[in-house]
């Protein structure tokens, strides 16, 4: 059951016409389907039925408080990468013992915050970080459960900016040297090495890279057991891809079956950190066509959403389907869909066959629930857009559109500039 569908040539999100929200709120805005969010979380979690596991939604994909609260209500834990995500997770009501903390550059204040909240586990990415966590835990009279993030050197076959498990990437510790790091951790007073972690990349559309990573992780778990270090938590990270266009990624069931088979009944708790697969196809970006323009070589559709609202096309050359909110025309044209920002990299699509939309028409940029709003910015002093959630026939603004005064919030003109 898809929750973004046409009824009489009008795009609906569940039982609400997308156009009616645009009429009420103006554009651009992100729009999320409650039913899709629930279905995606539940089908991912249910795929691991029978396995001791904790699904920790990866906050970086979408940190809206309502979305975080929804997954918390469905039983999710949270994967965080900053003090800010910890703050938002706690505000959304996540119990600290369902929060896992990854990232190569944790600051001392962030480590202290996570230690004092007693989160479940720190995914440690370097020897130096391990020493800092141990020292801070000692200072705060805490003991930190930690996992070492290893880099299994598998090629996830995805965009180079979002592959993380190759030996040339900055993430994790080389698997070959990991036993030594665990031994060092075991000798430290204030950390318990109880977990093993990896995250090999994002938008992965095959199960093979996950399986390859698991072979290497299971070998490491056995080697550690021989040295007396028992791994209680195995964190597989996130990374399962979605369909943006032609991709055919494995369904959660297939992914879960592959992982279960590789684990072969091992006595441990599996942690998963899915982001995109849960929220990606549960959200769209609704934008209005401002102008049509015939360039010398290309036709342009200029929209009121730009690269600051959705960075993925500019940054990764990512494909997002773009469809009309109301099908006014049967013809198609080939055009670049571009935003108002003063850069040629500001596009939502290039040389795209698209409906022959006119100024004032609305477009939906599909599959933008993950890394859409989360990566948006105020570049060019543009207001960050509203976020709306639909549930059945209701819709609710879950983040207001920013206003001009928001743009100067926190800025101060120093006295030496006043009166100049
Ligand atoms: N766990 C860790 C440690 C991660 O670094 C990530 C994503 C995830 C989990 C969630 O991965 P997912 O299930 O969403 O693939 N901005 C890029 C994606 C960057 C992913 C960063 N890490 C994009 O728009 O494609």
Short mmCIF file of C-alpha atoms and ligand atoms in Angstrom, two decimals, residues 58 60-61 79 81 102-103 125 149 161-162 164 171 197-199 201-204 237-240 244 273-277 312 315-316 370-371 375, ligand 1:
data_model
loop_
_atom_site.label_atom_id
_atom_site.label_comp_id
_atom_site.label_asym_id
_atom_site.label_seq_id
_atom_site.Cartn_x
_atom_site.Cartn_y
_atom_site.Cartn_z
CA UNK A 58 19.62 6.69 12.92
CA UNK A 60 20.88 11.89 11.34
CA UNK A 61 18.46 10.86 8.58
CA UNK A 79 21.65 5.98 16.95
CA UNK A 81 26.30 11.15 16.29
CA UNK A 102 28.78 6.65 16.92
CA UNK A 103 31.12 9.15 15.23
CA UNK A 125 36.50 4.88 16.47
CA UNK A 149 33.95 0.26 15.39
CA UNK A 161 30.95 10.14 -0.28
CA UNK A 162 28.69 7.69 1.57
CA UNK A 164 32.48 4.23 5.02
CA UNK A 171 35.95 5.45 9.99
CA UNK A 197 30.39 -2.23 15.71
CA UNK A 198 30.59 -1.49 12.01
CA UNK A 199 28.81 0.64 9.44
CA UNK A 201 28.11 2.73 4.02
CA UNK A 202 24.72 3.99 2.98
CA UNK A 203 22.27 3.34 0.12
CA UNK A 204 23.59 -0.22 -0.27
CA UNK A 237 25.16 -0.05 11.57
CA UNK A 238 22.70 1.09 8.92
CA UNK A 239 23.03 1.31 5.19
CA UNK A 240 20.16 -0.59 3.60
CA UNK A 244 14.79 6.26 -5.72
CA UNK A 273 20.99 1.54 12.93
CA UNK A 274 18.69 2.02 9.93
CA UNK A 275 17.97 5.54 8.75
CA UNK A 276 17.13 5.94 5.06
CA UNK A 277 15.22 2.66 4.73
CA UNK A 312 21.37 15.54 -2.24
CA UNK A 315 26.16 17.00 -3.39
CA UNK A 316 25.89 13.43 -4.66
CA UNK A 370 15.89 10.90 4.69
CA UNK A 371 18.75 13.44 4.59
CA UNK A 375 20.81 18.50 5.64
N1 LIG B 1 24.99 4.40 11.44
C1 LIG B 1 26.06 5.16 11.17
C2 LIG B 1 27.26 5.05 12.02
C3 LIG B 1 26.03 6.03 10.08
O1 LIG B 1 27.11 6.78 9.81
C4 LIG B 1 24.87 6.12 9.27
C5 LIG B 1 24.81 7.03 8.12
C6 LIG B 1 23.76 5.32 9.61
C7 LIG B 1 23.85 4.46 10.70
C8 LIG B 1 22.47 5.35 8.83
O2 LIG B 1 22.68 4.92 7.53
P1 LIG B 1 21.43 4.68 6.54
O3 LIG B 1 20.63 3.51 7.09
O4 LIG B 1 20.61 5.90 6.51
O5 LIG B 1 22.06 4.37 5.26
N2 LIG B 1 23.74 12.21 3.55
C9 LIG B 1 23.89 10.98 2.79
C10 LIG B 1 23.92 9.75 3.68
C11 LIG B 1 25.01 9.80 4.73
C12 LIG B 1 24.95 8.61 5.66
C13 LIG B 1 25.82 8.83 6.85
N3 LIG B 1 25.79 7.79 7.81
C14 LIG B 1 22.78 10.92 1.76
O6 LIG B 1 21.98 11.83 1.67
O7 LIG B 1 22.74 9.96 0.99
#
